[in-house]
Every structure is written in structure tokens, then in C-alpha cells.
XYZ file of C-alpha atoms in Angstrom:
120
model
C -10.956 -14.633 12.069
C -11.170 -10.922 13.816
C -11.438 -8.312 11.079
C -9.903 -5.071 12.665
C -10.436 -2.998 9.472
C -12.484 -2.455 6.434
C -13.550 -0.480 3.569
C -15.326 -1.768 0.209
C -11.942 -2.963 -1.269
C -9.938 -4.903 1.730
C -10.387 -6.000 4.772
C -7.275 -6.763 7.311
C -7.566 -9.295 9.330
C -5.725 -10.316 12.688
C -3.811 -13.505 12.691
C -3.964 -16.056 15.573
C -0.174 -15.433 16.923
C 1.481 -14.201 19.568
C 3.481 -11.591 17.094
C 1.464 -8.967 15.881
C 0.590 -10.411 12.790
C -2.390 -9.159 10.283
C -3.700 -10.602 6.864
C -4.791 -8.040 4.209
C -7.567 -9.568 1.732
C -8.942 -8.030 -1.157
C -12.724 -8.382 -0.791
C -12.920 -9.657 -4.452
C -11.377 -12.653 -5.144
C -8.256 -12.175 -7.158
C -5.770 -15.296 -7.773
C -3.197 -13.361 -8.881
C -1.404 -9.808 -8.319
C -1.584 -9.031 -12.032
C -4.948 -10.044 -11.750
C -6.332 -6.949 -9.446
C -6.862 -3.708 -11.356
C -4.403 -0.971 -10.966
C -6.125 1.222 -9.103
C -6.629 -1.046 -6.566
C -2.817 -2.544 -6.289
C -2.146 1.041 -5.278
C -4.585 1.439 -2.737
C -3.752 -1.918 -1.719
C 0.155 -0.996 -1.556
C -0.945 2.248 0.204
C -2.594 -0.005 3.160
C 0.777 -2.246 3.434
C 2.518 0.632 3.774
C 0.232 2.381 6.909
C 0.075 -1.003 8.441
C 3.937 -1.199 8.346
C 4.178 2.006 9.721
C 2.100 1.389 12.701
C 3.915 -2.003 13.531
C 7.156 -0.169 13.770
C 5.406 2.921 15.269
C 3.585 0.705 17.829
C 6.216 -2.435 18.591
C 9.710 -0.871 17.777
C 10.247 -3.612 15.438
C 13.365 -4.610 14.349
C 12.178 -5.628 10.616
C 8.518 -5.779 9.258
C 7.964 -9.155 6.875
C 6.032 -8.752 4.369
C 4.881 -11.968 2.426
C 2.307 -13.395 -0.110
C 1.909 -16.862 -0.870
C -2.053 -17.720 -1.407
C -0.869 -21.776 -1.923
C -3.471 -23.048 0.534
C -6.203 -19.961 -0.200
C -5.576 -18.953 -3.757
C -6.968 -15.538 -2.820
C -5.164 -12.652 -3.081
C -3.767 -11.595 0.148
C -0.623 -10.238 2.345
C 0.822 -11.460 5.536
C 2.096 -7.864 7.580
C 4.279 -9.573 10.456
C 6.102 -7.398 13.321
C 9.688 -9.087 13.616
C 11.979 -8.892 16.744
C 15.552 -10.345 17.180
C 14.236 -11.866 20.292
C 10.899 -13.550 18.611
C 10.618 -17.339 18.625
C 11.472 -17.335 15.051
C 13.968 -15.042 14.684
C 16.223 -14.852 11.902
C 14.129 -17.723 10.064
C 10.999 -17.364 9.027
C 7.450 -18.130 11.269
C 6.222 -20.789 8.990
C 9.145 -22.715 10.442
C 9.603 -24.614 14.154
C 10.031 -21.925 16.896
C 13.841 -21.569 18.068
C 13.053 -20.310 21.382
C 10.441 -19.734 24.031
C 8.051 -16.553 23.303
C 9.598 -13.943 25.505
C 8.563 -10.549 24.685
C 6.688 -8.134 26.352
C 4.632 -6.248 23.510
C 2.257 -3.284 23.448
C -1.412 -4.476 23.603
C -3.104 -4.851 19.993
C -5.720 -1.984 20.595
C -2.614 -0.100 20.233
C -1.864 -0.787 16.940
C -5.352 -1.040 15.841
C -6.347 2.460 16.993
C -3.030 3.936 14.966
C -4.040 1.753 11.797
C -7.595 3.327 12.492
C -5.952 6.695 12.665
C -3.883 6.353 9.650
C -6.315 4.640 7.441
């Protein structure tokens, strides 16, 4: 688990994937979105937006997927994933079997991390 950014309320972790994929966690365990105080929800969605903007800027994405499930880990968190028309899963979800080999030439993750640190 590699934390790439954090503050007093949230942390962003790099997901183990060849795709640019991060997860945003609340530092306090909240089971559902409705359990999060309103001021933290505003902060959370601002962070999600900044992550999305950096994914678009650095990776020139075709789409950004944002998902929250919590079935396996009942702690409120978001998956934020850069998607490309030629990524192994597109147009399906990244939780399905790949349709093709990974053949993307992507910028280094450190560029994304730097963008994130500038925006946050």
C-alpha cells in the first residue's frame, strides 16, 4: 500500500495496477456516504475532482472511472481510474477479465503525483 498524498481527513493510495488507478480513503471509518459529515463530503468531492483533472492532464485519458463499492472493504473509499480505448479492459470495467494485452505507453506515475501535490 503506497500512500501518495494525505491530509488530516483523507489519504490517496496507489492501486496495484498497470493503469493509472488510485483510491481515496477517509481516515475515519465511515461505512456509507450518508455517514460522512457534510463538510468532509465537500472536501472529498473536491479531492476527487483534482485527481480526475490530473489524470486527464497527465495521461490524456479517454475516460475517467470513479467508483465506490465497499463490498469487500466496508470503509468508504473511491476508486479513480484513468481509462483508454485501447486499455486491456475497455469498454468493460477493470474488475472483469482483460480483453487484450496491456500495450500502453504511459507517462511516469511521478508526473501524476507531482500534479496532484500541486493541485492539493
